[in-house]
XYZ file of C-alpha atoms in Angstrom:
346
model
C -35.791 133.770 -19.592
C -34.440 137.209 -18.678
C -34.697 138.676 -15.174
C -34.344 142.430 -14.660
C -34.374 144.587 -11.531
C -35.807 148.003 -12.358
C -36.118 151.316 -10.530
C -38.768 153.974 -11.163
C -38.351 157.483 -9.673
C -39.685 159.784 -12.392
C -42.047 161.702 -10.111
C -43.414 161.036 -6.620
C -43.378 157.234 -6.372
C -40.222 155.376 -5.360
C -40.571 151.915 -6.891
C -38.418 148.829 -7.397
C -39.455 145.598 -9.116
C -38.011 142.370 -10.426
C -39.575 140.854 -13.536
C -38.742 137.646 -15.353
C -39.758 138.448 -18.927
C -43.448 139.224 -18.240
C -43.773 137.468 -14.895
C -43.595 139.784 -11.858
C -41.363 138.368 -9.122
C -41.699 141.399 -6.841
C -43.060 144.925 -7.068
C -42.672 147.404 -4.201
C -43.768 151.047 -4.156
C -43.271 153.803 -1.578
C -45.900 156.488 -2.181
C -45.252 160.149 -1.384
C -48.882 161.279 -1.740
C -49.369 161.908 1.975
C -46.455 164.393 1.876
C -47.246 166.220 -1.369
C -50.976 166.559 -0.665
C -50.040 169.187 1.937
C -48.758 171.356 -0.944
C -51.561 170.597 -3.406
C -49.134 168.945 -5.833
C -45.692 167.432 -6.256
C -42.754 169.489 -4.976
C -39.719 168.344 -7.034
C -37.083 168.949 -4.343
C -39.129 167.116 -1.717
C -39.711 164.212 -4.112
C -35.987 163.838 -4.802
C -35.088 163.814 -1.107
C -37.714 161.195 -0.324
C -36.424 158.992 -3.160
C -32.949 159.175 -1.611
C -34.280 158.165 1.778
C -36.133 155.060 0.588
C -34.342 153.692 -2.486
C -31.848 151.393 -0.738
C -34.408 149.735 1.514
C -36.769 149.174 -1.432
C -34.039 147.470 -3.482
C -33.365 145.106 -0.582
C -37.092 144.479 -0.108
C -37.628 143.698 -3.801
C -34.884 141.066 -3.724
C -36.260 139.635 -0.490
C -39.827 139.369 -1.781
C -38.644 137.772 -5.017
C -36.471 135.368 -2.995
C -33.600 136.044 -5.378
C -29.995 137.134 -5.024
C -27.886 139.128 -7.473
C -26.691 135.949 -9.233
C -30.235 135.554 -10.609
C -30.403 139.079 -12.050
C -29.519 139.542 -15.753
C -29.762 143.322 -15.971
C -30.532 146.543 -14.112
C -32.837 149.243 -15.458
C -34.129 152.657 -14.432
C -36.466 155.267 -15.839
C -34.340 157.988 -17.434
C -36.969 160.130 -19.237
C -39.268 161.969 -19.142
C -39.843 163.224 -15.605
C -38.511 165.442 -12.846
C -34.756 165.719 -13.396
C -33.763 165.511 -9.728
C -36.042 162.555 -9.091
C -34.858 160.712 -12.200
C -31.231 161.162 -11.176
C -31.779 159.266 -7.932
C -33.050 156.136 -9.662
C -30.640 156.337 -12.567
C -27.604 156.742 -10.311
C -28.688 153.815 -8.143
C -29.189 151.580 -11.195
C -25.842 152.516 -12.725
C -24.083 151.810 -9.427
C -25.715 148.380 -9.124
C -24.808 147.664 -12.749
C -21.129 148.384 -12.080
C -20.953 146.620 -8.717
C -22.546 143.418 -10.037
C -21.165 143.603 -13.610
C -24.613 143.615 -15.181
C -25.983 145.334 -18.304
C -27.642 148.687 -17.656
C -30.748 149.949 -19.459
C -32.324 153.407 -19.402
C -36.086 153.155 -19.960
C -38.559 155.702 -21.308
C -41.353 156.197 -18.775
C -44.146 156.213 -21.369
C -42.823 153.059 -22.978
C -43.106 151.529 -19.526
C -46.802 152.450 -19.388
C -47.286 150.717 -22.743
C -45.650 147.586 -21.339
C -47.883 147.604 -18.236
C -50.465 145.797 -20.357
C -48.064 142.935 -21.051
C -47.993 142.139 -17.329
C -51.638 141.023 -17.415
C -51.749 140.043 -21.111
C -48.371 138.377 -21.807
C -49.572 137.129 -25.214
C -50.296 140.686 -26.430
C -48.716 141.198 -29.851
C -47.979 144.246 -31.980
C -49.279 146.200 -33.749
C -51.840 147.905 -31.517
C -52.971 151.370 -30.458
C -51.963 152.652 -27.035
C -53.936 155.374 -25.267
C -51.593 156.891 -22.673
C -53.408 159.079 -20.153
C -51.664 160.423 -17.067
C -50.980 163.601 -15.141
C -48.366 164.725 -17.636
C -49.312 163.001 -20.880
C -52.303 162.251 -23.088
C -51.298 160.521 -26.295
C -52.445 158.041 -28.922
C -49.479 155.880 -29.899
C -49.253 153.463 -32.806
C -47.195 150.627 -31.290
C -45.443 148.880 -34.170
C -42.760 146.934 -32.273
C -40.466 147.213 -29.283
C -38.955 150.698 -29.539
C -40.896 151.569 -32.701
C -43.685 154.076 -32.024
C -45.639 156.698 -33.949
C -47.469 159.475 -32.140
C -50.873 159.894 -33.797
C -52.530 162.233 -31.344
C -51.830 164.262 -28.222
C -53.237 166.979 -26.005
C -52.455 170.523 -27.095
C -52.530 171.855 -23.522
C -53.455 170.180 -20.223
C -53.071 166.412 -19.981
C -56.170 164.526 -18.841
C -54.743 163.767 -15.408
C -53.642 167.374 -14.988
C -57.194 168.516 -15.772
C -58.540 166.179 -13.083
C -56.141 167.669 -10.514
C -57.008 171.258 -11.486
C -60.753 170.674 -11.365
C -60.384 168.940 -7.999
C -58.551 172.039 -6.786
C -61.387 174.259 -8.061
C -63.863 172.124 -6.131
C -61.593 172.145 -3.048
C -61.363 168.356 -3.046
C -57.642 167.951 -2.384
C -54.802 166.126 -4.152
C -54.538 163.892 -6.120
C -57.734 164.841 -7.898
C -58.363 161.814 -10.112
C -59.428 159.246 -7.493
C -61.509 161.798 -5.552
C -63.419 162.984 -8.635
C -63.959 159.387 -9.768
C -65.466 158.464 -6.412
C -67.747 161.525 -6.343
C -68.762 161.071 -9.984
C -70.294 157.706 -9.177
C -72.674 159.502 -6.808
C -73.551 162.344 -9.200
C -75.563 163.012 -12.349
C -73.307 163.127 -15.403
C -76.017 164.953 -17.386
C -76.440 167.727 -14.825
C -74.184 170.189 -16.678
C -73.234 170.331 -20.348
C -69.533 171.025 -20.657
C -67.386 171.566 -23.798
C -65.512 168.505 -24.959
C -62.676 170.555 -26.417
C -61.574 170.282 -30.038
C -58.422 171.292 -31.894
C -59.013 173.337 -35.048
C -57.068 172.680 -38.247
C -55.684 175.570 -40.377
C -57.553 174.319 -43.429
C -60.788 174.043 -41.480
C -62.440 171.348 -39.443
C -60.966 169.660 -36.394
C -58.052 167.308 -35.699
C -59.542 163.811 -35.311
C -57.097 162.581 -32.649
C -55.674 165.593 -30.798
C -57.405 166.736 -27.612
C -57.662 169.907 -25.552
C -58.711 170.045 -21.901
C -57.819 173.625 -20.981
C -61.170 174.951 -22.206
C -63.013 172.292 -20.244
C -61.168 173.271 -17.078
C -62.068 176.928 -17.692
C -65.715 175.994 -18.259
C -65.820 174.203 -14.911
C -64.236 177.236 -13.249
C -66.894 179.558 -14.711
C -69.640 177.132 -13.729
C -68.422 177.073 -10.122
C -68.166 180.875 -10.064
C -71.700 181.241 -11.431
C -73.122 178.790 -8.895
C -71.392 180.656 -6.091
C -72.635 183.993 -7.420
C -76.197 182.718 -7.471
C -75.768 181.693 -3.837
C -76.369 178.076 -4.745
C -74.832 175.216 -2.875
C -72.432 173.703 -5.392
C -73.575 170.152 -6.307
C -70.030 168.846 -6.228
C -70.933 165.280 -7.167
C -72.888 166.456 -10.229
C -70.054 168.757 -11.352
C -67.546 165.934 -10.891
C -69.735 163.478 -12.809
C -70.343 165.918 -15.669
C -66.640 166.747 -15.919
C -65.518 163.111 -15.805
C -68.102 162.057 -18.368
C -66.926 164.795 -20.747
C -63.273 163.722 -20.460
C -64.168 160.043 -20.908
C -66.268 160.750 -24.004
C -63.531 162.898 -25.558
C -60.841 160.272 -25.025
C -63.086 157.433 -26.178
C -64.166 159.188 -29.365
C -60.561 159.847 -30.408
C -59.242 156.401 -29.500
C -62.006 154.531 -31.343
C -61.716 156.758 -34.405
C -57.935 156.350 -34.507
C -58.044 152.555 -34.151
C -60.620 152.211 -36.928
C -58.792 154.590 -39.266
C -55.504 152.687 -38.877
C -57.027 149.207 -38.949
C -55.912 148.325 -35.414
C -58.235 145.938 -33.583
C -56.628 146.268 -30.130
C -56.471 149.353 -27.916
C -54.408 149.297 -24.737
C -54.694 151.954 -22.061
C -51.913 153.051 -19.709
C -51.192 155.741 -17.137
C -52.921 156.881 -13.975
C -56.170 157.876 -15.719
C -56.470 154.280 -16.978
C -57.815 153.552 -13.487
C -60.763 155.909 -14.020
C -64.112 154.079 -13.936
C -65.775 156.533 -16.326
C -63.126 156.038 -19.003
C -63.272 152.274 -18.600
C -67.060 152.255 -18.947
C -67.203 154.486 -22.040
C -64.251 152.949 -23.880
C -65.280 149.331 -23.278
C -68.835 150.017 -24.457
C -67.705 151.861 -27.596
C -65.104 149.210 -28.412
C -67.683 146.437 -28.141
C -69.952 148.285 -30.541
C -67.125 148.379 -33.105
C -65.829 144.858 -32.391
C -62.537 146.174 -30.973
C -60.514 144.728 -28.101
C -59.604 147.019 -25.195
C -57.061 146.161 -22.505
C -56.624 147.962 -19.192
C -53.782 147.087 -16.795
C -54.661 146.040 -13.234
C -55.080 149.138 -11.064
C -51.700 148.629 -9.372
C -49.979 148.935 -12.759
C -51.890 152.046 -13.898
C -50.042 154.421 -11.592
C -46.240 154.683 -11.655
C -44.522 151.406 -10.800
C -41.267 149.629 -11.541
C -42.800 146.362 -12.784
C -43.754 148.008 -16.086
C -40.229 149.437 -16.385
C -38.673 146.025 -15.744
C -41.008 144.334 -18.235
C -40.025 146.855 -20.892
C -36.341 146.401 -20.047
C -36.490 142.609 -20.437
C -37.834 143.009 -23.972
C -35.063 145.440 -24.887
C -32.387 143.286 -23.248
C -33.627 140.190 -25.085
C -33.084 142.133 -28.311
C -29.542 143.077 -27.323
C -30.314 146.700 -26.439
C -27.989 148.041 -23.722
C -27.507 151.620 -22.541
C -24.216 153.385 -21.898
C -23.255 154.218 -18.335
C -22.838 157.767 -19.650
C -26.572 158.017 -20.320
C -28.171 161.021 -18.629
C -31.723 161.964 -17.710
C -34.105 164.115 -19.732
C -37.182 165.970 -18.547
C -38.739 165.627 -22.006
C -38.160 162.986 -24.640
C -40.461 161.860 -27.431
C -41.314 158.173 -27.674
C -40.107 158.276 -31.262
C -36.591 158.814 -29.854
C -36.575 155.755 -27.592
C -33.818 153.953 -29.473
C -31.362 156.812 -28.798
C -31.229 155.473 -25.220
C -29.296 152.391 -26.395
C -25.832 151.936 -27.855
């Protein structure tokens, strides 16, 4: 049994967790949403400063909640890519320091790999291979998960990520930040058939459309034009109906691509990770479509959909059990493909 303390500071959540293989001993998160909502989005410099202010107390709290001391810890991990460089540096530096002070192995973890591993926290018997649908504010990808550290990107968004589209549409509707939870709540009160919106498809040079890639920029523009037209006609904007129509369109687009990809590659399990995994519309559409095709779909508990350190620690235990250790010279990267995960280890 391997126990890892992990730190996650890739964006605007300061998180520390301790995981014993796939059993969560503690998981603490300090959210910065109340600060960044005043700016309508994450301010990198502010995020980094807030990480600095809270990281030490969260490390102490994680150990206290787990009722463990450093003698029980087998390794220290931190998210090192992708993410905001300044924010990543806070967590990475803290983890490296703890590694040296306590003479423990250090592991740099890829943030998206962490989201894949979030599903192991609720389904510890999950086995590869499977298809992972990663949907967050910065990423929308279909990943063929072959083994720990072995991934193939089968589909992605060509422009806005799904979560980014939610935030931008929420801004158009003057709903505030973050947009995903607000739109989801309103959508449940609205009519998803009120407005027909473009799903967004990616054309291929030889003709036809890419079966797995997505595009949400056109959808965002369509919502913008719809709002402008409603305002021009002096109509009161039916915000709930717009939100429901938008959310339904995103959910259908993601579901269609995920189901098609799983069937084409003979994968009978689809896992979902990232903040948009919490969306009720996506859950409803994907579960119904999967049942119709006799596929298994796994969603993490809501607390593991958004950024957290438990998923990072779970991922780190698997790598550590396989003898993967990172150099203390490892740096952070704002962008790094999942296919390059193994470059993080000596």
